[in-house]
PDB file of C-alpha atoms in Angstrom:
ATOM      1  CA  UNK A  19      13.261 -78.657   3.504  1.00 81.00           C
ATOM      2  CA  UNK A  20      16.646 -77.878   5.411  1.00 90.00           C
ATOM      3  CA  UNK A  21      19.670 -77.990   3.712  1.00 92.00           C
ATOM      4  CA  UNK A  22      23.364 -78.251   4.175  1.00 93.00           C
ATOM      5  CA  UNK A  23      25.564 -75.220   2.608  1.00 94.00           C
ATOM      6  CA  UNK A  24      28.005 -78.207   1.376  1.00 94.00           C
ATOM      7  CA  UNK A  25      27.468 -80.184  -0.996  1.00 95.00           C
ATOM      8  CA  UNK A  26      28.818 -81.877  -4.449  1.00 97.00           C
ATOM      9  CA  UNK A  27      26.166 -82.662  -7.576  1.00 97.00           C
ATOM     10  CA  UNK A  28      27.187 -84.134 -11.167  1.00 97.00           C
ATOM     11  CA  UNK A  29      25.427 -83.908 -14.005  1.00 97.00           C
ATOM     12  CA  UNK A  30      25.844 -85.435 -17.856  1.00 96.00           C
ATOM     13  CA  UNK A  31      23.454 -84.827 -20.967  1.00 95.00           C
ATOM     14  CA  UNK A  32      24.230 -85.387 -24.900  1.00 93.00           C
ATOM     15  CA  UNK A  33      22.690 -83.390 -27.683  1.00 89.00           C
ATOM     16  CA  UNK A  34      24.073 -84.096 -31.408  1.00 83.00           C
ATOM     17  CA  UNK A  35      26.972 -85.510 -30.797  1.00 86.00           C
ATOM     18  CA  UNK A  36      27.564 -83.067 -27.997  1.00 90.00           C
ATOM     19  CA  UNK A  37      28.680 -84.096 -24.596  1.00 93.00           C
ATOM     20  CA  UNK A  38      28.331 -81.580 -21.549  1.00 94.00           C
ATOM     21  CA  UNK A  39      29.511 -82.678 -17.727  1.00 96.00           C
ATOM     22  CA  UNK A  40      28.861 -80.047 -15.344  1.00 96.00           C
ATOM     23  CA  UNK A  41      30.166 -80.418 -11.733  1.00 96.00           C
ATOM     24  CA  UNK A  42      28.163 -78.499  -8.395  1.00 96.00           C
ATOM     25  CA  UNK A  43      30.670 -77.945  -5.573  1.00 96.00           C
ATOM     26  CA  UNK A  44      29.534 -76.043  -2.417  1.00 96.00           C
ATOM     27  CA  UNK A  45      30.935 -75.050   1.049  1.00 94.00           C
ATOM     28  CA  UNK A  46      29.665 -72.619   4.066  1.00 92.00           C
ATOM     29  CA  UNK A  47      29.519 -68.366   3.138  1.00 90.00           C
ATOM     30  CA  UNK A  48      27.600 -66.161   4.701  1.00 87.00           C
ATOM     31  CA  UNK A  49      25.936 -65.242   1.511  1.00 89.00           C
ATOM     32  CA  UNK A  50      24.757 -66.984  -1.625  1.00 90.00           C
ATOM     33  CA  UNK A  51      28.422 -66.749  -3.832  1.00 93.00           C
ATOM     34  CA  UNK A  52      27.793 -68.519  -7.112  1.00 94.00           C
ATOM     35  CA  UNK A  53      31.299 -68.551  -9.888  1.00 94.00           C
ATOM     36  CA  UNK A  54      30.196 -70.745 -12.870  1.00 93.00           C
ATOM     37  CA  UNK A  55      32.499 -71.274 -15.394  1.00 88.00           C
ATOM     38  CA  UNK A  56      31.304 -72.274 -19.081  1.00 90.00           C
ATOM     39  CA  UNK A  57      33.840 -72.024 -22.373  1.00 87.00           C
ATOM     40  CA  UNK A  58      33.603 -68.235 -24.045  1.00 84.00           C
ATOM     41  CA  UNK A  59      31.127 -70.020 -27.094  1.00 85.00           C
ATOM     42  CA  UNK A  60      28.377 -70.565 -24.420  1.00 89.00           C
ATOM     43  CA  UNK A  61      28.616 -67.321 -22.227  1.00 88.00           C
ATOM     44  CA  UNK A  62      25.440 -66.598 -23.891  1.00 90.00           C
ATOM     45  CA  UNK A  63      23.802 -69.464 -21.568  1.00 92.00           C
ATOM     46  CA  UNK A  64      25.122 -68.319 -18.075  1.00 93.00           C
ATOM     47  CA  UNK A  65      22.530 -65.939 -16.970  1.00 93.00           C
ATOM     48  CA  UNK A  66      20.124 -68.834 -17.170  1.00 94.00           C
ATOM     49  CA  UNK A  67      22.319 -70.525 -15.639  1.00 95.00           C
ATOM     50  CA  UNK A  68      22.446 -68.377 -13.116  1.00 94.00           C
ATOM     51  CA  UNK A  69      18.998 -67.872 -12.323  1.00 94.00           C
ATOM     52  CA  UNK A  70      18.534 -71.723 -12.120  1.00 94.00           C
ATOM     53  CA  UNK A  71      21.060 -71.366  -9.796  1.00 94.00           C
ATOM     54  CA  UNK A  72      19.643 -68.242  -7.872  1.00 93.00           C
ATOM     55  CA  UNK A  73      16.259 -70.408  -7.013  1.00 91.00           C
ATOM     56  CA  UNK A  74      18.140 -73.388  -5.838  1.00 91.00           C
ATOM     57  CA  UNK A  75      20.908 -71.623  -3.648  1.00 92.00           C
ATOM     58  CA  UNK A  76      19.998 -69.300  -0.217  1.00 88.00           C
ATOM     59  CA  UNK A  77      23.358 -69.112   0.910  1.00 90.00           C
ATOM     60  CA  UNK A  78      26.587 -71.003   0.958  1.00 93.00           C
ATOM     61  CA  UNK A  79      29.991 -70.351  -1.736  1.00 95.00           C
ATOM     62  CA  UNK A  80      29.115 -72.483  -4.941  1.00 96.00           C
ATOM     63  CA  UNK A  81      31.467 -73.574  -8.195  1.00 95.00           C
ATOM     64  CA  UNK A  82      30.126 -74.645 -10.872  1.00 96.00           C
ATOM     65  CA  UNK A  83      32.683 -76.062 -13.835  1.00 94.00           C
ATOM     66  CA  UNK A  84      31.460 -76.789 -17.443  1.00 93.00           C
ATOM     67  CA  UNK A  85      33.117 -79.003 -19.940  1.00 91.00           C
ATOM     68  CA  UNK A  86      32.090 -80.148 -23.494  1.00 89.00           C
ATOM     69  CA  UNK A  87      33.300 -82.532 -25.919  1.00 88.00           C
ATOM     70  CA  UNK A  88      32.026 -83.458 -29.257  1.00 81.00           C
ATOM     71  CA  UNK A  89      31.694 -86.993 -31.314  1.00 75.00           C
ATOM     72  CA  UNK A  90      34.955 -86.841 -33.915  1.00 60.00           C
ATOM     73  CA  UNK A  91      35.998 -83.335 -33.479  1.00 56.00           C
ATOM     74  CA  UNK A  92      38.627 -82.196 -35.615  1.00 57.00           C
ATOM     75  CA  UNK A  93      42.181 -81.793 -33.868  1.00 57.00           C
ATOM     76  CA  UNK A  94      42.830 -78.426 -32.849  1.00 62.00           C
ATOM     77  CA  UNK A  95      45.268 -76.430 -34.621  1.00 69.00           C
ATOM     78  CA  UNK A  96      47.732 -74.181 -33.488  1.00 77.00           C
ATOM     79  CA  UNK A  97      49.527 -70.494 -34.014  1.00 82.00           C
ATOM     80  CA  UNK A  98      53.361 -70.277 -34.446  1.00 88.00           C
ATOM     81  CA  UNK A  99      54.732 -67.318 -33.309  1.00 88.00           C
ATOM     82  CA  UNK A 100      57.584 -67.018 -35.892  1.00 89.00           C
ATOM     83  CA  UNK A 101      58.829 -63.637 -34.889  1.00 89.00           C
ATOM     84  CA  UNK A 102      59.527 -64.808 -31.022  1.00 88.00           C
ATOM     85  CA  UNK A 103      60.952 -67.403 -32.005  1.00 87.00           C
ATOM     86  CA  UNK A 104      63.674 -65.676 -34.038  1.00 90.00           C
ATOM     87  CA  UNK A 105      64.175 -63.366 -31.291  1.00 90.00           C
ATOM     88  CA  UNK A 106      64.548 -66.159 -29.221  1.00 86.00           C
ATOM     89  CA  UNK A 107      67.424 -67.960 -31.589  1.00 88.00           C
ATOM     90  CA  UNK A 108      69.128 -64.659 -31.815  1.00 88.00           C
ATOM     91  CA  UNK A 109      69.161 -64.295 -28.413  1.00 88.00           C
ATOM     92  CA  UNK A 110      71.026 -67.916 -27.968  1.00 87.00           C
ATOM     93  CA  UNK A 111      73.086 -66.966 -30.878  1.00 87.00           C
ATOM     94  CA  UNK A 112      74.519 -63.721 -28.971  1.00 89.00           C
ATOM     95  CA  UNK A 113      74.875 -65.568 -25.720  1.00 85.00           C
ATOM     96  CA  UNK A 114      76.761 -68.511 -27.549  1.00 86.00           C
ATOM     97  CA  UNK A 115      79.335 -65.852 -28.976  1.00 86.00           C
ATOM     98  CA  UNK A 116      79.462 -63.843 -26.387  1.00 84.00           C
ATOM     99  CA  UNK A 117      80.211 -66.005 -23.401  1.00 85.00           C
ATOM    100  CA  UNK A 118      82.010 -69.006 -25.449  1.00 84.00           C
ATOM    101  CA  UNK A 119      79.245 -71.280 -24.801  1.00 83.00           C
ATOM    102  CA  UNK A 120      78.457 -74.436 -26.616  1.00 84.00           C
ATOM    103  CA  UNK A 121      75.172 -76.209 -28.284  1.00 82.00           C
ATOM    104  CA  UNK A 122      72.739 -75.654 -30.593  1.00 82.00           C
ATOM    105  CA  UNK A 123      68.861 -74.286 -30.140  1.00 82.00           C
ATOM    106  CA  UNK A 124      66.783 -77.612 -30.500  1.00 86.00           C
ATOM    107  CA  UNK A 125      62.989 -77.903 -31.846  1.00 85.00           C
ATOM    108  CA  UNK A 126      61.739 -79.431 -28.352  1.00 84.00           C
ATOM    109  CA  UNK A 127      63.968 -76.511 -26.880  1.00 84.00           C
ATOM    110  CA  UNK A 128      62.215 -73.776 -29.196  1.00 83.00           C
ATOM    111  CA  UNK A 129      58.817 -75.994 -28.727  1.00 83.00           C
ATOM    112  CA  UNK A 130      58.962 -75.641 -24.689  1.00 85.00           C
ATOM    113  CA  UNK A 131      59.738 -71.743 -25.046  1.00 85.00           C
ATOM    114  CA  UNK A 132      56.935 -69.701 -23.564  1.00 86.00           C
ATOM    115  CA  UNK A 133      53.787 -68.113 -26.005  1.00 84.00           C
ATOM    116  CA  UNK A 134      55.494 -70.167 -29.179  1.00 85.00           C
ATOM    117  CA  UNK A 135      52.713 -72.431 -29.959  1.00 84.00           C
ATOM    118  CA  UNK A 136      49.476 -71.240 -29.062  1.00 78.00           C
ATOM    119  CA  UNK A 137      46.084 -72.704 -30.107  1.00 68.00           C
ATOM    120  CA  UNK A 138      43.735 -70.492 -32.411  1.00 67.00           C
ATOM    121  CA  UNK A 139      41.080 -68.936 -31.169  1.00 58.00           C
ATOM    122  CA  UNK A 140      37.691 -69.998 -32.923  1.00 55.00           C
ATOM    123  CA  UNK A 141      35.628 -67.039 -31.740  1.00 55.00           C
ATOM    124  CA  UNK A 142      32.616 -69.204 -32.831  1.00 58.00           C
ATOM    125  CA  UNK A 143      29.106 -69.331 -31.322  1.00 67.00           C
ATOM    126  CA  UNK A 144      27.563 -72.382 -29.797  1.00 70.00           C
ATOM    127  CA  UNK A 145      25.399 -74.503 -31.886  1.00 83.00           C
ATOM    128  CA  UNK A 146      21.698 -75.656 -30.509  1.00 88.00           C
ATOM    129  CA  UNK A 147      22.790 -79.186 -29.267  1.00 89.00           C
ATOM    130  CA  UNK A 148      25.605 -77.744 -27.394  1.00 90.00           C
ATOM    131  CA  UNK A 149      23.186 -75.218 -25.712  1.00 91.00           C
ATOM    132  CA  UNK A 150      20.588 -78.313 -24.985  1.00 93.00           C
ATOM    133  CA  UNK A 151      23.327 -80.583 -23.789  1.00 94.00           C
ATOM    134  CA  UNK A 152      24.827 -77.774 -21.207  1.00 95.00           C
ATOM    135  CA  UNK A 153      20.741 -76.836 -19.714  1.00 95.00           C
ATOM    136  CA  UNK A 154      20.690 -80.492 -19.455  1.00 96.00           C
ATOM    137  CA  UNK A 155      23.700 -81.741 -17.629  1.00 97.00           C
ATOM    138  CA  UNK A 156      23.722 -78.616 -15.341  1.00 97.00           C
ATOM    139  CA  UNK A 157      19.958 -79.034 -14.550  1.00 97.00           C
ATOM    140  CA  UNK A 158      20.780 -82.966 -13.543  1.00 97.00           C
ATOM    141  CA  UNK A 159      23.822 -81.790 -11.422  1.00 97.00           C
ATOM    142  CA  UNK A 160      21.949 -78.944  -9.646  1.00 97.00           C
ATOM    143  CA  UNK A 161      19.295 -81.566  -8.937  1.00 97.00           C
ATOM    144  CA  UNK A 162      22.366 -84.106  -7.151  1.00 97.00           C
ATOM    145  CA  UNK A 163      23.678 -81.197  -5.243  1.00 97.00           C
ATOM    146  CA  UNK A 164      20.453 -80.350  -4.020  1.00 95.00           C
ATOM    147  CA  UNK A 165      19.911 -84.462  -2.822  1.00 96.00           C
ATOM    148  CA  UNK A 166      23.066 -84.852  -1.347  1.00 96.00           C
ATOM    149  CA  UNK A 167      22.382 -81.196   0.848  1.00 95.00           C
ATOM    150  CA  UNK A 168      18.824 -82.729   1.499  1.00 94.00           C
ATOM    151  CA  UNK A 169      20.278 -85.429   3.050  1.00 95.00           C
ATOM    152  CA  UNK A 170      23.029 -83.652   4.943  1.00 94.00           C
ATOM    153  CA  UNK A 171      20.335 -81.439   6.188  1.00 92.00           C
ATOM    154  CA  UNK A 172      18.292 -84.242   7.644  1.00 93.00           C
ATOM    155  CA  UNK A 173      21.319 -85.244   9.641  1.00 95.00           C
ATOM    156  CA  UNK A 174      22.112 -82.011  11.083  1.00 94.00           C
ATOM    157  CA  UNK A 175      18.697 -81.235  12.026  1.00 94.00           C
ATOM    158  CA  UNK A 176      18.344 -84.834  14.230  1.00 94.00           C
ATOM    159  CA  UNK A 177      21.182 -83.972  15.932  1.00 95.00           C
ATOM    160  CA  UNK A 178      19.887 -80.132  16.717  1.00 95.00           C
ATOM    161  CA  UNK A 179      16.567 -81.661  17.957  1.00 95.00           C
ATOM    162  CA  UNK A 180      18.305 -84.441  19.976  1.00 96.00           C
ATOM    163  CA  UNK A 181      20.782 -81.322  21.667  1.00 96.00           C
ATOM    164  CA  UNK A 182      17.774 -79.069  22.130  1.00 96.00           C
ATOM    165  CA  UNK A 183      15.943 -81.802  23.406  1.00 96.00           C
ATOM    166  CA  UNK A 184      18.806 -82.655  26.074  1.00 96.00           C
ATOM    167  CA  UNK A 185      18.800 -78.411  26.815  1.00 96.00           C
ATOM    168  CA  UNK A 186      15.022 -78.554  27.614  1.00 96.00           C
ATOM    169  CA  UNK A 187      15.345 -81.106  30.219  1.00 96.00           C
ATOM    170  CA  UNK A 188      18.288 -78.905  31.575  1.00 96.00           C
ATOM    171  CA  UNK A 189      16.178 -75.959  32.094  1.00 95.00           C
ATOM    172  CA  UNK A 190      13.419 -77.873  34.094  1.00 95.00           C
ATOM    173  CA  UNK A 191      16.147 -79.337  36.332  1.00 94.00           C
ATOM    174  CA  UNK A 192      17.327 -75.848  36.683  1.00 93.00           C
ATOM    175  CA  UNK A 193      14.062 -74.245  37.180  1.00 92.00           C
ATOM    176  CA  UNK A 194      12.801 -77.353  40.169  1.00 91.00           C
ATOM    177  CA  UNK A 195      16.335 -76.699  41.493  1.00 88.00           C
ATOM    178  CA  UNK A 196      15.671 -73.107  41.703  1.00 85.00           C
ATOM    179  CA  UNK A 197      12.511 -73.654  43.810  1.00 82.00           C
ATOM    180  CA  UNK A 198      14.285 -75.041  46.101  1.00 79.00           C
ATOM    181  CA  UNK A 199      17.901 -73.094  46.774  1.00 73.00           C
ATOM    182  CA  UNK A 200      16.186 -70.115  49.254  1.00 67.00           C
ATOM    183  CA  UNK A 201      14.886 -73.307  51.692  1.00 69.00           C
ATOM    184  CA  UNK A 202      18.404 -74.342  51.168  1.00 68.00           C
ATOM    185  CA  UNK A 203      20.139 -71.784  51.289  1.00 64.00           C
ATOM    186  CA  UNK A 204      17.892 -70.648  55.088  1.00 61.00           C
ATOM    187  CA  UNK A 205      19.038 -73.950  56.629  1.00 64.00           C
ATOM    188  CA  UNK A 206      22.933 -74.187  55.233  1.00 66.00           C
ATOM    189  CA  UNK A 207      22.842 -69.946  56.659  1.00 63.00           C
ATOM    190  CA  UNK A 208      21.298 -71.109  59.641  1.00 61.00           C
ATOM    191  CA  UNK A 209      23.282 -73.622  60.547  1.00 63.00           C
ATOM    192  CA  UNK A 210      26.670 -71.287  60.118  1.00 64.00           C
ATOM    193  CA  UNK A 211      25.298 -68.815  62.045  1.00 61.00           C
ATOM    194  CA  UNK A 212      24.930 -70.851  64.954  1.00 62.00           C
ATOM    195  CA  UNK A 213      28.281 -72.464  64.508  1.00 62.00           C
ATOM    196  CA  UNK A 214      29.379 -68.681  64.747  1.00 56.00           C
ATOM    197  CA  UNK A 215      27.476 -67.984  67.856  1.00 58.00           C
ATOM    198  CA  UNK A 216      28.237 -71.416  69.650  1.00 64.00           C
ATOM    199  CA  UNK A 217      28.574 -70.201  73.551  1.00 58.00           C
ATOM    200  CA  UNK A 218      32.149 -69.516  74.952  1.00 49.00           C
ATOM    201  CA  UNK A 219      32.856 -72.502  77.739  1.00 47.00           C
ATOM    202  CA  UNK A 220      32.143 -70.052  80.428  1.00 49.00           C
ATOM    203  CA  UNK A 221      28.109 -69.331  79.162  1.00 55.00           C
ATOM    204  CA  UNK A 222      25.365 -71.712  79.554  1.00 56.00           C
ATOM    205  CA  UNK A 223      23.245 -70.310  76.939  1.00 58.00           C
ATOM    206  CA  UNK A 224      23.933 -69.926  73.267  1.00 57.00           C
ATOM    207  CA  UNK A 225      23.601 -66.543  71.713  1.00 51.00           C
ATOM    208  CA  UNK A 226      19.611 -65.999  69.679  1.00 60.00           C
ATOM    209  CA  UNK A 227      18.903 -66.546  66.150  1.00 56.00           C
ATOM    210  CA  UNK A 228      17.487 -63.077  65.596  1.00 61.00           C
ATOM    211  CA  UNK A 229      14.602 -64.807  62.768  1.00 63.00           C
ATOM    212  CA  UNK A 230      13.589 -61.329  61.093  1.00 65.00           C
ATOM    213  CA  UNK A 231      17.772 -60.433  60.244  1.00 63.00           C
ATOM    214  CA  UNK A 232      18.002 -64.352  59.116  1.00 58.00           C
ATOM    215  CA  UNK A 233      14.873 -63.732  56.780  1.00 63.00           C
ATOM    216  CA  UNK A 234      16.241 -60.524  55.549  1.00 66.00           C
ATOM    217  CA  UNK A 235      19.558 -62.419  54.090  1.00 64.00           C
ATOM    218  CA  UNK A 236      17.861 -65.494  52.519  1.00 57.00           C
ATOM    219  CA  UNK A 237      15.208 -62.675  50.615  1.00 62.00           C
ATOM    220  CA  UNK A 238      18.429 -60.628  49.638  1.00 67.00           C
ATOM    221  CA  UNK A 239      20.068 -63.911  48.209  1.00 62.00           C
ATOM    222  CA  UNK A 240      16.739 -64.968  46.490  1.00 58.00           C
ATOM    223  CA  UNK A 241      16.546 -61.731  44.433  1.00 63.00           C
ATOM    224  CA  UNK A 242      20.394 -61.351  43.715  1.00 67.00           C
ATOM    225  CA  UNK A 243      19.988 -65.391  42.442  1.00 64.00           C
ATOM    226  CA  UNK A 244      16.891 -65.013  40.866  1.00 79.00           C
ATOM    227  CA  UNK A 245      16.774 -66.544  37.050  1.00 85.00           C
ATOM    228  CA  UNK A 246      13.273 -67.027  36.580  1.00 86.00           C
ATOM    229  CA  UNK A 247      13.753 -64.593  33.483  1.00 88.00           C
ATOM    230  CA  UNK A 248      16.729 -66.367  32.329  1.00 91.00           C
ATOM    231  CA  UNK A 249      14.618 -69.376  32.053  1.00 93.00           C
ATOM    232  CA  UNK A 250      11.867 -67.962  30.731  1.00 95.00           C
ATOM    233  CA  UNK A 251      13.785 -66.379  28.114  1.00 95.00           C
ATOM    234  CA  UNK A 252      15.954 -69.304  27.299  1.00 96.00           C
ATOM    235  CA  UNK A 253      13.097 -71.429  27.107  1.00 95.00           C
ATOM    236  CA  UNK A 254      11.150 -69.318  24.567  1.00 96.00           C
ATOM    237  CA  UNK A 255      14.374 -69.345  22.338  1.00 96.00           C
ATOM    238  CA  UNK A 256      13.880 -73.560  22.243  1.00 96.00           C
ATOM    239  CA  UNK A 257      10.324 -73.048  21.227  1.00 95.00           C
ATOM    240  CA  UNK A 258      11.413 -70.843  18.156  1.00 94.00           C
ATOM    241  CA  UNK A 259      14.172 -73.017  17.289  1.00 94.00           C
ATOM    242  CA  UNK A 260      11.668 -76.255  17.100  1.00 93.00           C
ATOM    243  CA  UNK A 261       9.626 -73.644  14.877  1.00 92.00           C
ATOM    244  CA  UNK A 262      11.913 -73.010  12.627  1.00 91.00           C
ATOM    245  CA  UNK A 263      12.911 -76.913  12.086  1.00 91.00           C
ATOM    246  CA  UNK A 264       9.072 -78.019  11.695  1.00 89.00           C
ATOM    247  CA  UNK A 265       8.422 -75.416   8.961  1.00 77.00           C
ATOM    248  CA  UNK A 266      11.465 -73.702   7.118  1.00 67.00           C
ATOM    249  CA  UNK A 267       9.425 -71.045   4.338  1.00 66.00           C
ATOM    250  CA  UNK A 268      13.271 -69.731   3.323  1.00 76.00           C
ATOM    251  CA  UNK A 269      16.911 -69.988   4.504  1.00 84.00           C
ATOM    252  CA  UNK A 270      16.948 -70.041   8.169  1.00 89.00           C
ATOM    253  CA  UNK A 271      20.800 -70.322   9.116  1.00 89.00           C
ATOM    254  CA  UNK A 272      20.978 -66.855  10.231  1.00 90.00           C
ATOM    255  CA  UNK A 273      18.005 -67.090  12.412  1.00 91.00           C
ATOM    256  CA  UNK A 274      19.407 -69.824  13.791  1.00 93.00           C
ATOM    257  CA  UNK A 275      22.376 -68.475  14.631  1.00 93.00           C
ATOM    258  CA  UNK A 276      21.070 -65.291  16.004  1.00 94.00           C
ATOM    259  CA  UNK A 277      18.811 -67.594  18.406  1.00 96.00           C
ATOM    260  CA  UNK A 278      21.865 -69.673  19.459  1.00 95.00           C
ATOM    261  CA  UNK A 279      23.876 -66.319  20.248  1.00 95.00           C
ATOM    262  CA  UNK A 280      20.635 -65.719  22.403  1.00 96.00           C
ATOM    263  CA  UNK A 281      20.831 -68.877  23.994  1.00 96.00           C
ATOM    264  CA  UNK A 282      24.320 -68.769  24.652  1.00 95.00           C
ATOM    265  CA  UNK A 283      23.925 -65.361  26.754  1.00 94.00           C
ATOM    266  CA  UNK A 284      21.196 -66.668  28.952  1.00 95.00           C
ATOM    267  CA  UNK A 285      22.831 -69.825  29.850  1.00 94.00           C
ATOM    268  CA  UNK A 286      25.648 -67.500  30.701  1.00 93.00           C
ATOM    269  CA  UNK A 287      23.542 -65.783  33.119  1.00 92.00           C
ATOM    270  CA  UNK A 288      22.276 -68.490  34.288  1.00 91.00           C
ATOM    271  CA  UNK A 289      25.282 -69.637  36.190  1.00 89.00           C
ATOM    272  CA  UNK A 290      27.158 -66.139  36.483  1.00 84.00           C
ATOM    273  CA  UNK A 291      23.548 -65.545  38.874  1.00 81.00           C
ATOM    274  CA  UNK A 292      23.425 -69.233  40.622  1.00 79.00           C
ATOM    275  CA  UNK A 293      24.916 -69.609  43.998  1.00 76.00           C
ATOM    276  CA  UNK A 294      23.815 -73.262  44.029  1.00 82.00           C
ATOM    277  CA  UNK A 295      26.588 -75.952  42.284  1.00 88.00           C
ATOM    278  CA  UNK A 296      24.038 -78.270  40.871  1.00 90.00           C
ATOM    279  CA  UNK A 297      22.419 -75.671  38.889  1.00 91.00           C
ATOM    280  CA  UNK A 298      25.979 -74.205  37.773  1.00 91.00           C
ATOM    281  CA  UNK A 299      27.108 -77.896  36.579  1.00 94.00           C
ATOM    282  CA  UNK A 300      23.592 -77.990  35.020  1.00 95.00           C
ATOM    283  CA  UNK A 301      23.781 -74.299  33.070  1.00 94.00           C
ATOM    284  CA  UNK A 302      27.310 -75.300  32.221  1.00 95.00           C
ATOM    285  CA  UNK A 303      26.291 -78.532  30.657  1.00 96.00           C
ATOM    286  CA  UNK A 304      23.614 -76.257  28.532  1.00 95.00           C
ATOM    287  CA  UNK A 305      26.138 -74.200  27.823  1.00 95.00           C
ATOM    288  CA  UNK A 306      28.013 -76.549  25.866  1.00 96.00           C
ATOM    289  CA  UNK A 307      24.822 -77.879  24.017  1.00 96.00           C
ATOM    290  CA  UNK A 308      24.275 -74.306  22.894  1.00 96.00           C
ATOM    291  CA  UNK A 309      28.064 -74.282  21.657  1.00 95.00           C
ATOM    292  CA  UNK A 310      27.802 -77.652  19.834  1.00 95.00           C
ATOM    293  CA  UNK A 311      24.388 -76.664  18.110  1.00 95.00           C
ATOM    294  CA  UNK A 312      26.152 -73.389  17.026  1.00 92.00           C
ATOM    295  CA  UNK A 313      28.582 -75.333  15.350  1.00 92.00           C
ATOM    296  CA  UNK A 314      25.965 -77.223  13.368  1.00 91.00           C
ATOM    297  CA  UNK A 315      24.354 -74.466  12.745  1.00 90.00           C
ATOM    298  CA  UNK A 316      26.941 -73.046  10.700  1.00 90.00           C
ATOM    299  CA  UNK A 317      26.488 -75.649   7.998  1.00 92.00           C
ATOM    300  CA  UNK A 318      23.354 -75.521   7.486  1.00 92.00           C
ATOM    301  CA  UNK A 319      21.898 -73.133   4.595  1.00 90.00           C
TER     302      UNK A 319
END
């Protein structure tokens, strides 16, 4: 199944009295980046985690934040830092008598002072519920993240077939047109040639065609304008990329890519060689396909 790199999953479990919410978010990278964040008591459940993580994610940047609460938990307490905060009242005290200044060093003042209160640190372990409750909620989140970049997948890959669906009927216009241009091309030459030759008002007969040197040009033009290749080329690219969107085995956005970069340089070719317009507009109009599919393309895992 396709994917989108971006996505967003939730997940909640209880265990005990134990609450964990875990939150998936996700955007494009060209690599699988996964940061998950879980309080220092449960560190000891992040490489699993992790893997759960690893066999979920191919590529893309993911976050994944962790909080827990508990039914009735005592209040925390906190650490006074009673040594700053003399230094910090004989600080004020000095100031006050040096400079002439007036008030008094309040509690909310002394409260609001930086590292005066800090909360104690438990250093505890997690207990079995919390561990259950965590596995649980991220578990149910991963599973969201991986619906919601299901679904985003699904859109991106209608859109790629309608585009590459649009490009194939591009390249047979081109290729029909193509048959054509040398026939063209003989007349259009053909006709300037006898504009150019077009007797003085003195002659009575026109200067010859010679056939052979009018043969020789429209060959020289057919190989110079030649894009059979291009074609061929460009259409074997659209058969890989409908491969790769019937039957993904692993993360395919690089391939992708790669095989848009592909198609991007033959369509180039394609009207840098054409001396007709109609297949210029035409390769131009491919062109952009190829850019707007690249742009999809980007997003998708």
């Amino acid at each position: 199944m396709i994917k989108s790199m971006t996505g967003f999953g939730r997940g909640e479990a209880s265990a005990g009295g134990v609450r964990a919410t875990v939150e998936l978010r996700s955007v494009n990278h060209r690599f699988a980046d996964l940061k998950i964040r879980v309080p220092p008591e449960l560190a000891e459940v992040e490489p699993q985690l992790q893997q759960t993580l690893q066999r979920s994610i191919g590529r893309g940047r993911v976050e994944v934040s962790v909080s827990m609460a508990r039914d009735g938990a005592p209040a925390p307490s906190f650490d006074i830092n009673r040594g700053l905060v003399a230094s910090y009242v004989e600080a004020a005290r000095s100031l006050r008598q040096e400079f002439g200044l007036h008030g008094d060093v309040s509690l909310e003042g002394v409260l609001s002072l930086p590292d005066v209160v800090r909360p104690k640190s438990s250093h505890r372990t997690a207990d079995p519920e919390e561990r259950r409750a965590l596995v649980e909620a991220f578990d149910r989140a991963v599973s969201a993240h991986d619906a919601m970049r299901r679904k985003e997948g699904r859109i991106l890959v209608r859109d790629v077939r309608a585009r590459a669906a649009a490009m194939k009927k591009l390249s047979a216009s081109i290729a029909r047109r193509a048959r054509r241009v040398p026939a063209l091309y003989a007349r259009r030459l053909e006709g300037r040639v006898r504009e150019l030759l077009r007797p003085a008002a003195n002659k009575k007969q026109p200067l010859p065609i010679e056939a052979s040197r009018l043969a020789q040009e429209v060959a020289l033009l057919a190989e110079r304008s030649d894009i059979t290749e291009e074609l061929v080329r460009f259409d074997g690219y659209l058969e890989q990329l409908g491969e790769l969107l019937d039957a993904p085995a692993e993360p395919i956005g690089k391939k992708l890519d790669f095989i848009m970069q592909e198609m991007n340089r033959e369509a180039n070719t394609i009207n840098s060689k054409a001396v007709d317009l109609a297949i210029c507009q035409a390769a131009i109009e491919m062109k952009a396909e190829v850019e707007k599919i690249r742009e999809q393309v980007q997003n998708i895992e």
